[in-house]
mmCIF file of C-alpha atoms in Angstrom:
data_model
loop_
_atom_site.group_PDB
_atom_site.id
_atom_site.type_symbol
_atom_site.label_atom_id
_atom_site.label_comp_id
_atom_site.label_asym_id
_atom_site.label_seq_id
_atom_site.Cartn_x
_atom_site.Cartn_y
_atom_site.Cartn_z
ATOM 1 C CA MET A 1 8.933 39.976 -16.934
ATOM 2 C CA THR A 2 7.150 36.856 -18.039
ATOM 3 C CA VAL A 3 10.373 34.802 -17.899
ATOM 4 C CA PHE A 4 11.400 35.872 -14.407
ATOM 5 C CA PRO A 5 10.175 32.736 -12.589
ATOM 6 C CA PHE A 6 12.057 30.523 -15.005
ATOM 7 C CA LEU A 7 15.266 32.537 -14.457
ATOM 8 C CA VAL A 8 14.777 31.959 -10.721
ATOM 9 C CA VAL A 9 14.537 28.225 -11.407
ATOM 10 C CA ALA A 10 17.833 28.296 -13.371
ATOM 11 C CA TRP A 11 19.505 30.325 -10.647
ATOM 12 C CA ILE A 12 18.429 27.864 -7.864
ATOM 13 C CA VAL A 13 19.724 24.919 -9.948
ATOM 14 C CA ALA A 14 23.045 26.682 -10.603
ATOM 15 C CA VAL A 15 23.562 27.742 -6.954
ATOM 16 C CA GLY A 16 22.757 24.193 -5.729
ATOM 17 C CA LEU A 17 25.039 22.536 -8.260
ATOM 18 C CA TYR A 18 27.871 24.933 -7.399
ATOM 19 C CA GLY A 19 27.470 24.007 -3.781
ATOM 20 C CA LEU A 20 27.481 20.306 -4.653
ATOM 21 C CA ILE A 21 30.775 20.373 -6.462
ATOM 22 C CA THR A 22 32.609 22.655 -4.054
ATOM 23 C CA SER A 23 31.299 21.239 -0.749
ATOM 24 C CA ARG A 24 33.667 19.695 1.673
ATOM 25 C CA ASP A 25 31.090 18.191 4.000
ATOM 26 C CA LEU A 26 28.539 15.471 3.273
ATOM 27 C CA ILE A 27 25.774 17.080 5.283
ATOM 28 C CA HIS A 28 26.291 20.388 3.415
ATOM 29 C CA GLN A 29 26.225 18.477 0.185
ATOM 30 C CA ILE A 30 22.894 16.896 1.007
ATOM 31 C CA VAL A 31 21.519 20.350 1.744
ATOM 32 C CA CYS A 32 22.811 21.473 -1.655
ATOM 33 C CA LEU A 33 20.998 18.583 -3.290
ATOM 34 C CA ILE A 34 17.772 19.738 -1.568
ATOM 35 C CA VAL A 35 18.385 23.243 -2.991
ATOM 36 C CA VAL A 36 18.719 21.811 -6.500
ATOM 37 C CA GLN A 37 15.564 19.806 -6.071
ATOM 38 C CA SER A 38 13.592 22.763 -4.680
ATOM 39 C CA SER A 39 14.047 24.459 -8.068
ATOM 40 C CA THR A 40 11.519 21.880 -9.436
ATOM 41 C CA TYR A 41 8.837 23.255 -7.166
ATOM 42 C CA VAL A 42 9.286 26.729 -8.574
ATOM 43 C CA LEU A 43 9.287 25.356 -12.079
ATOM 44 C CA LEU A 44 6.200 23.187 -11.628
ATOM 45 C CA LEU A 45 4.179 25.988 -9.901
ATOM 46 C CA GLY A 46 5.503 28.555 -12.435
ATOM 47 C CA VAL A 47 4.493 26.457 -15.379
ATOM 48 C CA GLY A 48 0.926 25.954 -14.072
ATOM 49 C CA TYR A 49 0.258 29.589 -13.063
ATOM 50 C CA VAL A 50 -2.612 31.331 -14.680
ATOM 51 C CA THR A 51 -2.657 35.154 -14.360
ATOM 52 C CA GLY A 52 -5.329 36.118 -11.839
ATOM 53 C CA GLY A 53 -5.959 32.510 -10.908
ATOM 54 C CA VAL A 54 -6.772 31.346 -7.381
ATOM 55 C CA ALA A 55 -5.745 28.150 -5.616
ATOM 56 C CA PRO A 56 -7.752 25.209 -6.908
ATOM 57 C CA TYR A 57 -9.862 24.834 -3.736
ATOM 58 C CA PHE A 58 -13.506 25.581 -4.078
ATOM 59 C CA TYR A 59 -14.717 25.244 -0.533
ATOM 60 C CA ASP A 60 -15.800 28.806 -0.106
ATOM 61 C CA ILE A 61 -15.572 30.310 -3.625
ATOM 62 C CA GLY A 62 -17.573 29.918 -6.746
ATOM 63 C CA ARG A 63 -17.156 26.722 -8.790
ATOM 64 C CA ARG A 64 -16.418 28.746 -11.958
ATOM 65 C CA ALA A 65 -13.648 30.841 -10.425
ATOM 66 C CA LEU A 66 -10.562 30.991 -12.537
ATOM 67 C CA ALA A 67 -7.930 28.725 -10.883
ATOM 68 C CA VAL A 68 -4.317 27.732 -11.510
ATOM 69 C CA ASP A 69 -3.516 24.295 -12.893
ATOM 70 C CA PRO A 70 -4.086 21.698 -10.077
ATOM 71 C CA VAL A 71 -2.137 18.949 -11.821
ATOM 72 C CA VAL A 72 1.303 20.563 -11.350
ATOM 73 C CA GLN A 73 0.394 21.320 -7.773
ATOM 74 C CA ALA A 74 -0.296 17.590 -7.195
ATOM 75 C CA LEU A 75 3.090 16.865 -8.862
ATOM 76 C CA ALA A 76 4.846 19.310 -6.547
ATOM 77 C CA LEU A 77 3.394 17.374 -3.596
ATOM 78 C CA THR A 78 4.822 14.131 -4.964
ATOM 79 C CA ASP A 79 8.103 15.976 -5.447
ATOM 80 C CA VAL A 80 8.226 16.978 -1.770
ATOM 81 C CA VAL A 81 7.504 13.503 -0.510
ATOM 82 C CA VAL A 82 10.212 11.951 -2.655
ATOM 83 C CA GLU A 83 12.654 14.603 -1.594
ATOM 84 C CA ALA A 84 11.960 13.766 2.086
ATOM 85 C CA ALA A 85 12.559 10.126 1.431
ATOM 86 C CA VAL A 86 15.800 10.693 -0.472
ATOM 87 C CA THR A 87 17.044 13.103 2.154
ATOM 88 C CA ALA A 88 16.382 10.649 4.922
ATOM 89 C CA LEU A 89 18.289 7.897 3.177
ATOM 90 C CA LEU A 90 21.223 10.122 2.308
ATOM 91 C CA LEU A 91 21.492 11.369 5.884
ATOM 92 C CA SER A 92 21.587 7.873 7.212
ATOM 93 C CA LEU A 93 24.335 6.988 4.710
ATOM 94 C CA ALA A 94 26.276 10.069 5.907
ATOM 95 C CA VAL A 95 25.868 8.959 9.473
ATOM 96 C CA GLN A 96 27.300 5.511 8.602
ATOM 97 C CA ALA A 97 30.138 6.975 6.570
ATOM 98 C CA HIS A 98 31.082 9.150 9.533
ATOM 99 C CA LYS A 99 31.014 6.164 11.860
ATOM 100 C CA ARG A 100 33.183 4.069 9.583
ATOM 101 C CA PHE A 101 35.721 6.556 8.401
ATOM 102 C CA GLY A 102 35.489 9.306 11.037
ATOM 103 C CA THR A 103 35.184 12.050 8.454
ATOM 104 C CA LEU A 104 32.416 13.714 6.445
ATOM 105 C CA ASP A 105 34.721 15.340 3.880
ATOM 106 C CA PRO A 106 34.010 13.768 0.468
ATOM 107 C CA HIS A 107 37.599 14.501 -0.618
ATOM 108 C CA ASP A 108 38.940 12.332 2.305
ATOM 109 C CA LEU A 109 36.247 9.695 1.860
ATOM 110 C CA ALA A 110 37.369 9.116 -1.773
ATOM 111 C CA GLU A 111 40.741 7.989 -0.471
ATOM 112 C CA PHE A 112 39.194 5.138 1.498
ATOM 113 C CA LYS A 113 37.854 3.567 -1.657
ATOM 114 C CA GLY A 114 39.046 0.322 -3.189
ATOM 115 C CA MET B 1 41.153 16.217 -9.300
ATOM 116 C CA THR B 2 42.125 19.544 -7.765
ATOM 117 C CA PRO B 3 39.324 21.861 -6.625
ATOM 118 C CA LYS B 4 40.380 24.413 -9.263
ATOM 119 C CA ALA B 5 40.031 21.800 -12.052
ATOM 120 C CA ARG B 6 36.624 20.859 -10.675
ATOM 121 C CA ARG B 7 35.464 24.391 -10.890
ATOM 122 C CA TRP B 8 36.638 24.768 -14.422
ATOM 123 C CA LEU B 9 34.892 21.597 -15.466
ATOM 124 C CA PHE B 10 31.787 22.834 -13.704
ATOM 125 C CA ALA B 11 31.949 26.174 -15.539
ATOM 126 C CA ILE B 12 32.035 24.372 -18.864
ATOM 127 C CA GLY B 13 29.186 22.130 -17.931
ATOM 128 C CA MET B 14 27.155 25.063 -16.635
ATOM 129 C CA ALA B 15 27.673 27.029 -19.861
ATOM 130 C CA GLY B 16 26.263 24.094 -21.774
ATOM 131 C CA LEU B 17 23.356 23.792 -19.339
ATOM 132 C CA VAL B 18 22.483 27.524 -19.532
ATOM 133 C CA ALA B 19 22.574 27.427 -23.362
ATOM 134 C CA CYS B 20 20.246 24.377 -23.487
ATOM 135 C CA TYR B 21 18.005 25.924 -20.831
ATOM 136 C CA LEU B 22 17.608 29.183 -22.669
ATOM 137 C CA TRP B 23 16.956 27.284 -25.889
ATOM 138 C CA ALA B 24 14.339 25.125 -24.149
ATOM 139 C CA PHE B 25 12.489 28.087 -22.781
ATOM 140 C CA HIS B 26 12.601 30.071 -25.975
ATOM 141 C CA GLY B 27 9.137 30.027 -27.457
ATOM 142 C CA LEU B 28 7.328 28.718 -24.407
ATOM 143 C CA PRO B 29 4.234 30.631 -23.426
ATOM 144 C CA GLY B 30 5.223 33.166 -20.744
ATOM 145 C CA PHE B 31 4.484 33.010 -17.071
ATOM 146 C CA GLY B 32 0.784 33.147 -16.355
ATOM 147 C CA ASN B 33 -0.333 31.901 -19.781
ATOM 148 C CA TYR B 34 -0.727 28.257 -18.992
ATOM 149 C CA PRO B 35 -2.265 26.637 -22.041
ATOM 150 C CA GLY B 36 -2.448 22.989 -21.070
ATOM 151 C CA PRO B 37 -5.643 21.122 -21.752
ATOM 152 C CA TYR B 38 -5.315 18.689 -18.778
ATOM 153 C CA GLY B 39 -5.603 21.146 -15.878
ATOM 154 C CA PRO B 40 -8.738 23.056 -17.065
ATOM 155 C CA GLU B 41 -10.357 19.746 -17.963
ATOM 156 C CA ILE B 42 -9.894 18.415 -14.426
ATOM 157 C CA LEU B 43 -10.939 21.718 -12.915
ATOM 158 C CA SER B 44 -14.260 21.516 -14.752
ATOM 159 C CA ARG B 45 -14.885 17.859 -13.938
ATOM 160 C CA ALA B 46 -13.463 17.209 -10.441
ATOM 161 C CA ILE B 47 -16.262 18.667 -8.333
ATOM 162 C CA PRO B 48 -19.227 17.123 -10.177
ATOM 163 C CA GLU B 49 -17.435 13.787 -10.453
ATOM 164 C CA THR B 50 -15.957 13.440 -6.961
ATOM 165 C CA ASN B 51 -17.736 15.926 -4.679
ATOM 166 C CA ALA B 52 -14.321 17.061 -3.459
ATOM 167 C CA THR B 53 -13.788 20.811 -3.393
ATOM 168 C CA GLY B 54 -10.045 20.223 -2.863
ATOM 169 C CA VAL B 55 -9.110 19.585 -6.500
ATOM 170 C CA VAL B 56 -5.481 18.858 -5.731
ATOM 171 C CA SER B 57 -6.516 16.113 -3.309
ATOM 172 C CA ALA B 58 -8.914 14.762 -5.895
ATOM 173 C CA ILE B 59 -6.059 14.469 -8.372
ATOM 174 C CA ASN B 60 -3.654 12.953 -5.838
ATOM 175 C CA PHE B 61 -5.986 10.389 -4.401
ATOM 176 C CA ASP B 62 -8.365 9.737 -7.301
ATOM 177 C CA TYR B 63 -7.283 10.802 -10.818
ATOM 178 C CA ARG B 64 -3.589 10.153 -10.181
ATOM 179 C CA GLY B 65 -4.134 7.693 -7.348
ATOM 180 C CA PHE B 66 -1.970 5.122 -9.000
ATOM 181 C CA ASP B 67 0.977 7.488 -8.889
ATOM 182 C CA THR B 68 0.317 8.202 -5.238
ATOM 183 C CA VAL B 69 0.455 4.488 -4.389
ATOM 184 C CA GLY B 70 3.932 4.445 -5.817
ATOM 185 C CA GLU B 71 4.826 7.662 -4.022
ATOM 186 C CA GLU B 72 3.689 6.244 -0.740
ATOM 187 C CA PHE B 73 5.712 3.094 -1.219
ATOM 188 C CA ILE B 74 8.770 5.206 -1.938
ATOM 189 C CA LEU B 75 8.414 6.626 1.585
ATOM 190 C CA PHE B 76 7.764 3.209 2.926
ATOM 191 C CA ALA B 77 10.924 1.819 1.262
ATOM 192 C CA ALA B 78 12.951 4.784 2.510
ATOM 193 C CA ALA B 79 11.947 4.138 6.167
ATOM 194 C CA ALA B 80 12.790 0.457 5.726
ATOM 195 C CA GLY B 81 16.056 1.309 3.919
ATOM 196 C CA MET B 82 17.087 3.575 6.767
ATOM 197 C CA SER B 83 16.676 0.865 9.381
ATOM 198 C CA VAL B 84 18.916 -1.342 7.229
ATOM 199 C CA VAL B 85 21.553 1.262 6.656
ATOM 200 C CA LEU B 86 21.557 2.349 10.337
ATOM 201 C CA ARG B 87 21.681 -1.152 11.739
ATOM 202 C CA ARG B 88 23.887 -1.461 14.727
ATOM 203 C CA LEU B 89 27.549 -1.949 13.694
ATOM 204 C CA ARG B 90 29.746 -4.379 15.498
ATOM 205 C CA GLY B 91 31.232 -2.796 18.600
ATOM 206 C CA GLU B 92 28.494 -0.279 19.129
ATOM 207 C CA ARG B 93 26.555 -0.235 22.314
ATOM 208 C CA GLU B 94 23.878 1.980 23.687
ATOM 209 C CA GLN B 95 24.956 4.633 26.022
ATOM 210 C CA GLU B 96 23.343 5.006 29.399
ATOM 211 C CA GLN B 97 22.890 8.796 29.443
ATOM 212 C CA ASP B 98 21.562 10.613 26.447
ATOM 213 C CA HIS B 99 24.284 13.113 25.630
ATOM 214 C CA SER B 100 24.752 14.085 22.057
ATOM 215 C CA PRO B 101 28.034 13.034 20.428
ATOM 216 C CA ALA B 102 29.066 16.571 19.853
ATOM 217 C CA ASP B 103 28.893 17.205 23.571
ATOM 218 C CA GLU B 104 31.010 14.104 24.225
ATOM 219 C CA VAL B 105 33.673 15.081 21.771
ATOM 220 C CA MET B 106 34.100 18.453 23.396
ATOM 221 C CA HIS B 107 33.967 16.973 26.938
ATOM 222 C CA ARG B 108 31.653 19.595 28.119
ATOM 223 C CA ASN B 109 28.968 19.421 30.671
ATOM 224 C CA VAL B 110 25.511 19.206 29.113
ATOM 225 C CA ALA B 111 23.085 21.685 30.427
ATOM 226 C CA PRO B 112 19.802 20.178 31.385
ATOM 227 C CA THR B 113 16.740 21.136 29.238
ATOM 228 C CA SER B 114 15.398 24.367 30.692
ATOM 229 C CA SER B 115 11.928 24.384 32.245
ATOM 230 C CA ALA B 116 10.802 27.041 29.769
ATOM 231 C CA LEU B 117 11.638 24.891 26.762
ATOM 232 C CA ARG B 118 10.149 21.826 28.359
ATOM 233 C CA VAL B 119 6.819 23.547 29.229
ATOM 234 C CA ALA B 120 6.597 25.277 25.845
ATOM 235 C CA ALA B 121 7.202 22.085 23.934
ATOM 236 C CA LEU B 122 4.736 20.102 25.945
ATOM 237 C CA ILE B 123 2.037 22.735 25.617
ATOM 238 C CA LEU B 124 2.415 22.613 21.838
ATOM 239 C CA VAL B 125 2.052 18.817 21.603
ATOM 240 C CA GLY B 126 -1.779 18.826 21.824
ATOM 241 C CA PRO B 127 -2.488 21.672 19.303
ATOM 242 C CA THR B 128 0.068 20.229 16.917
ATOM 243 C CA ALA B 129 -1.469 16.758 17.011
ATOM 244 C CA LEU B 130 -4.934 18.323 16.524
ATOM 245 C CA ILE B 131 -3.799 20.289 13.488
ATOM 246 C CA GLY B 132 -2.166 17.177 12.008
ATOM 247 C CA TRP B 133 -5.320 15.131 12.530
ATOM 248 C CA TRP B 134 -7.477 17.868 11.043
ATOM 249 C CA LEU B 135 -5.268 18.149 7.918
ATOM 250 C CA ALA B 136 -5.222 14.379 7.457
ATOM 251 C CA THR B 137 -9.004 14.186 7.590
ATOM 252 C CA HIS B 138 -9.933 17.255 5.512
ATOM 253 C CA ALA B 139 -8.140 16.601 2.295
ATOM 254 C CA GLN B 140 -11.429 16.533 0.337
ATOM 255 C CA THR B 141 -12.484 20.052 1.297
ATOM 256 C CA ASN B 142 -9.516 22.276 2.223
ATOM 257 C CA PRO B 143 -5.856 22.668 1.208
ATOM 258 C CA SER B 144 -4.649 19.702 3.222
ATOM 259 C CA GLY B 145 -4.154 15.996 2.935
ATOM 260 C CA GLY B 146 -2.560 12.858 4.378
ATOM 261 C CA PHE B 147 0.983 13.798 3.529
ATOM 262 C CA GLN B 148 0.879 17.187 5.164
ATOM 263 C CA GLY B 149 -1.153 15.981 8.099
ATOM 264 C CA GLY B 150 1.082 12.968 8.693
ATOM 265 C CA VAL B 151 4.174 15.007 8.903
ATOM 266 C CA ILE B 152 2.616 17.479 11.370
ATOM 267 C CA LEU B 153 1.225 14.573 13.424
ATOM 268 C CA ALA B 154 4.740 13.080 13.574
ATOM 269 C CA SER B 155 6.187 16.445 14.670
ATOM 270 C CA ALA B 156 3.855 16.489 17.676
ATOM 271 C CA PHE B 157 5.746 13.434 18.883
ATOM 272 C CA MET B 158 9.081 15.141 18.021
ATOM 273 C CA LEU B 159 8.075 17.960 20.450
ATOM 274 C CA VAL B 160 8.073 15.357 23.208
ATOM 275 C CA TYR B 161 11.679 14.562 22.356
ATOM 276 C CA LEU B 162 12.571 18.281 22.102
ATOM 277 C CA SER B 163 11.259 18.776 25.647
ATOM 278 C CA GLY B 164 14.034 16.477 26.755
ATOM 279 C CA GLU B 165 11.840 13.509 27.513
ATOM 280 C CA SER B 166 13.686 11.101 25.268
ATOM 281 C CA ILE B 167 12.600 8.167 27.360
ATOM 282 C CA ALA B 168 9.015 9.281 27.164
ATOM 283 C CA PHE B 169 9.463 9.709 23.416
ATOM 284 C CA ARG B 170 10.578 6.109 23.094
ATOM 285 C CA ARG B 171 7.651 4.837 25.108
ATOM 286 C CA LEU B 172 5.250 6.886 23.016
ATOM 287 C CA SER B 173 6.664 5.512 19.772
ATOM 288 C CA PRO B 174 7.516 1.834 20.263
ATOM 289 C CA VAL B 175 9.043 0.683 16.997
ATOM 290 C CA HIS B 176 6.939 -2.411 16.525
ATOM 291 C CA LEU B 177 3.704 -0.418 16.898
ATOM 292 C CA LEU B 178 4.942 2.157 14.392
ATOM 293 C CA ASP B 179 5.821 -0.658 11.996
ATOM 294 C CA VAL B 180 2.308 -2.039 12.274
ATOM 295 C CA ALA B 181 0.809 1.447 11.708
ATOM 296 C CA GLU B 182 2.999 2.119 8.730
ATOM 297 C CA ALA B 183 2.204 -1.201 7.169
ATOM 298 C CA MET B 184 -1.519 -0.667 7.828
ATOM 299 C CA GLY B 185 -1.447 2.777 6.227
ATOM 300 C CA ALA B 186 0.464 1.638 3.153
ATOM 301 C CA GLY B 187 -1.346 -1.710 2.868
ATOM 302 C CA GLY B 188 -4.703 -0.053 3.507
ATOM 303 C CA PHE B 189 -4.219 2.256 0.535
ATOM 304 C CA ALA B 190 -3.443 -0.716 -1.768
ATOM 305 C CA ALA B 191 -6.364 -2.675 -0.259
ATOM 306 C CA VAL B 192 -8.810 0.237 -0.995
ATOM 307 C CA GLY B 193 -7.582 0.181 -4.567
ATOM 308 C CA LEU B 194 -7.819 -3.623 -4.834
ATOM 309 C CA ALA B 195 -11.302 -3.672 -3.385
ATOM 310 C CA ALA B 196 -12.379 -1.912 -6.525
ATOM 311 C CA VAL B 197 -10.785 -4.591 -8.694
ATOM 312 C CA VAL B 198 -12.687 -7.325 -6.789
ATOM 313 C CA GLN B 199 -15.902 -5.481 -7.659
ATOM 314 C CA GLY B 200 -14.932 -5.592 -11.289
ATOM 315 C CA LEU B 201 -13.971 -1.895 -11.376
ATOM 316 C CA PRO B 202 -10.619 -0.366 -12.346
ATOM 317 C CA PHE B 203 -7.919 -0.231 -9.671
ATOM 318 C CA LEU B 204 -8.510 2.653 -7.213
ATOM 319 C CA TYR B 205 -11.859 3.432 -8.732
ATOM 320 C CA ASN B 206 -13.861 5.750 -6.394
ATOM 321 C CA TYR B 207 -16.619 3.274 -5.454
ATOM 322 C CA LEU B 208 -17.718 4.665 -2.068
ATOM 323 C CA PRO B 209 -20.792 6.914 -1.850
ATOM 324 C CA LEU B 210 -19.748 10.466 -2.731
ATOM 325 C CA GLY B 211 -21.952 12.140 -0.131
ATOM 326 C CA GLN B 212 -24.714 14.712 -0.641
ATOM 327 C CA SER B 213 -22.895 17.922 -1.223
ATOM 328 C CA PRO B 214 -19.437 19.005 -2.247
ATOM 329 C CA GLY B 215 -17.437 20.404 0.631
ATOM 330 C CA ALA B 216 -18.839 18.198 3.370
ATOM 331 C CA VAL B 217 -16.328 16.137 5.406
ATOM 332 C CA SER B 218 -18.236 12.983 4.535
ATOM 333 C CA SER B 219 -18.090 13.630 0.871
ATOM 334 C CA SER B 220 -15.773 12.412 -1.911
ATOM 335 C CA GLY B 221 -15.805 8.622 -1.234
ATOM 336 C CA THR B 222 -12.424 6.949 -1.300
ATOM 337 C CA ILE B 223 -10.535 10.301 -1.490
ATOM 338 C CA ALA B 224 -11.137 11.043 2.184
ATOM 339 C CA LEU B 225 -10.453 7.391 3.197
ATOM 340 C CA ILE B 226 -7.196 7.168 1.253
ATOM 341 C CA SER B 227 -5.995 10.506 2.593
ATOM 342 C CA PHE B 228 -6.553 9.362 6.108
ATOM 343 C CA LEU B 229 -4.678 6.119 5.479
ATOM 344 C CA VAL B 230 -1.835 8.039 3.919
ATOM 345 C CA GLY B 231 -1.790 10.319 7.000
ATOM 346 C CA ILE B 232 -1.276 7.253 9.241
ATOM 347 C CA GLU B 233 1.444 5.872 6.996
ATOM 348 C CA VAL B 234 3.329 9.174 6.710
ATOM 349 C CA ALA B 235 3.139 9.907 10.396
ATOM 350 C CA ALA B 236 4.495 6.414 11.282
ATOM 351 C CA ALA B 237 7.202 6.589 8.581
ATOM 352 C CA PHE B 238 8.470 9.992 9.730
ATOM 353 C CA MET B 239 8.484 8.878 13.391
ATOM 354 C CA LEU B 240 10.508 5.820 12.377
ATOM 355 C CA ILE B 241 12.923 7.883 10.278
ATOM 356 C CA VAL B 242 13.517 10.498 12.983
ATOM 357 C CA GLY B 243 13.576 7.775 15.684
ATOM 358 C CA GLU B 244 16.339 5.996 13.744
ATOM 359 C CA LEU B 245 18.398 9.109 13.483
ATOM 360 C CA LEU B 246 17.848 10.035 17.157
ATOM 361 C CA GLU B 247 18.935 6.596 18.199
ATOM 362 C CA GLN B 248 22.272 7.188 16.502
ATOM 363 C CA THR B 249 22.970 9.898 19.009
ATOM 364 C CA LEU B 250 22.603 7.342 21.845
ATOM 365 C CA LEU B 251 24.990 4.895 20.228
ATOM 366 C CA ARG B 252 28.654 4.927 20.984
ATOM 367 C CA ARG B 253 31.515 2.894 19.839
ATOM 368 C CA GLU B 254 32.753 0.618 22.555
ATOM 369 C CA GLY B 255 36.117 1.605 23.900
ATOM 370 C CA SER B 256 35.840 5.213 22.782
ATOM 371 C CA SER B 257 35.383 6.324 26.386
#
């Protein structure tokens, strides 16, 4: 099952996208976007995994121990931070939308446009 | 567009995505057979070059330090953007009591925070702050770093809010102090990098003494310093972000009650 992690990635993307297009609530939609983005963590960590490798921290193990790729782990950390920033901004936009229009339903919000 | 049409359009798009995805992954080395040259190269160099046993931190704050500056300023910009987006609209005033809007809508009586919750939350404040501080200062040795530590440090202050002491929470996190802390964290990171340029070295070059042995807290030069500065910035940014959102629950449109 060497492709299993990559199928999980595809599944998380698909579930999140389905939630995004069917959602009737902005907060729920933001959560769906987080689900889509969390697939990238699985992808990054899956790509860098080495069979039998340990975490790339050598505080109490030998320097020559087989370790997984540390670069994708650093990228995953960047990913988490960006996601937190994006989520915070989207939530504040949802708060303002609710204040202005009194609804969080994207379908109703579309009618206020123009 | 009707919901049904949306779903059909989505199904067509998904079919295309699935096909492209399967094609993209066809022929990739399977899970666990990572072949890249970059990761093993850094694994063999990081400890001799930086004296940091936490290789992920060495990448984040040294090898890919330039990226991390950008990453930190994304968070900085998000916190600033939130205070712009959530500025007080005309006709909003602060409410005297701190009831949540949901409670107001339903016209129900708000139960006071129970003593059990209050005591449990307040007991956890100290240990949480300690863990956050430890994580922010041990990036060079253990799986930790400024980003993780900063978030946990900020959540120590959230516990004060959870315990129902929203007034104490505001006094503990005055916005102007947080602004200064956030700016110092973000600016300090850039300043550490620029200090290398002043010495005629590349931006963010690790110019501080690396310490005697790998794995010591005092080792790894600028990695430890930058991680600590990032911790301050992240803690301040998250407290600002959460504070902004909490403030919204205290706002109420004039005339609505």
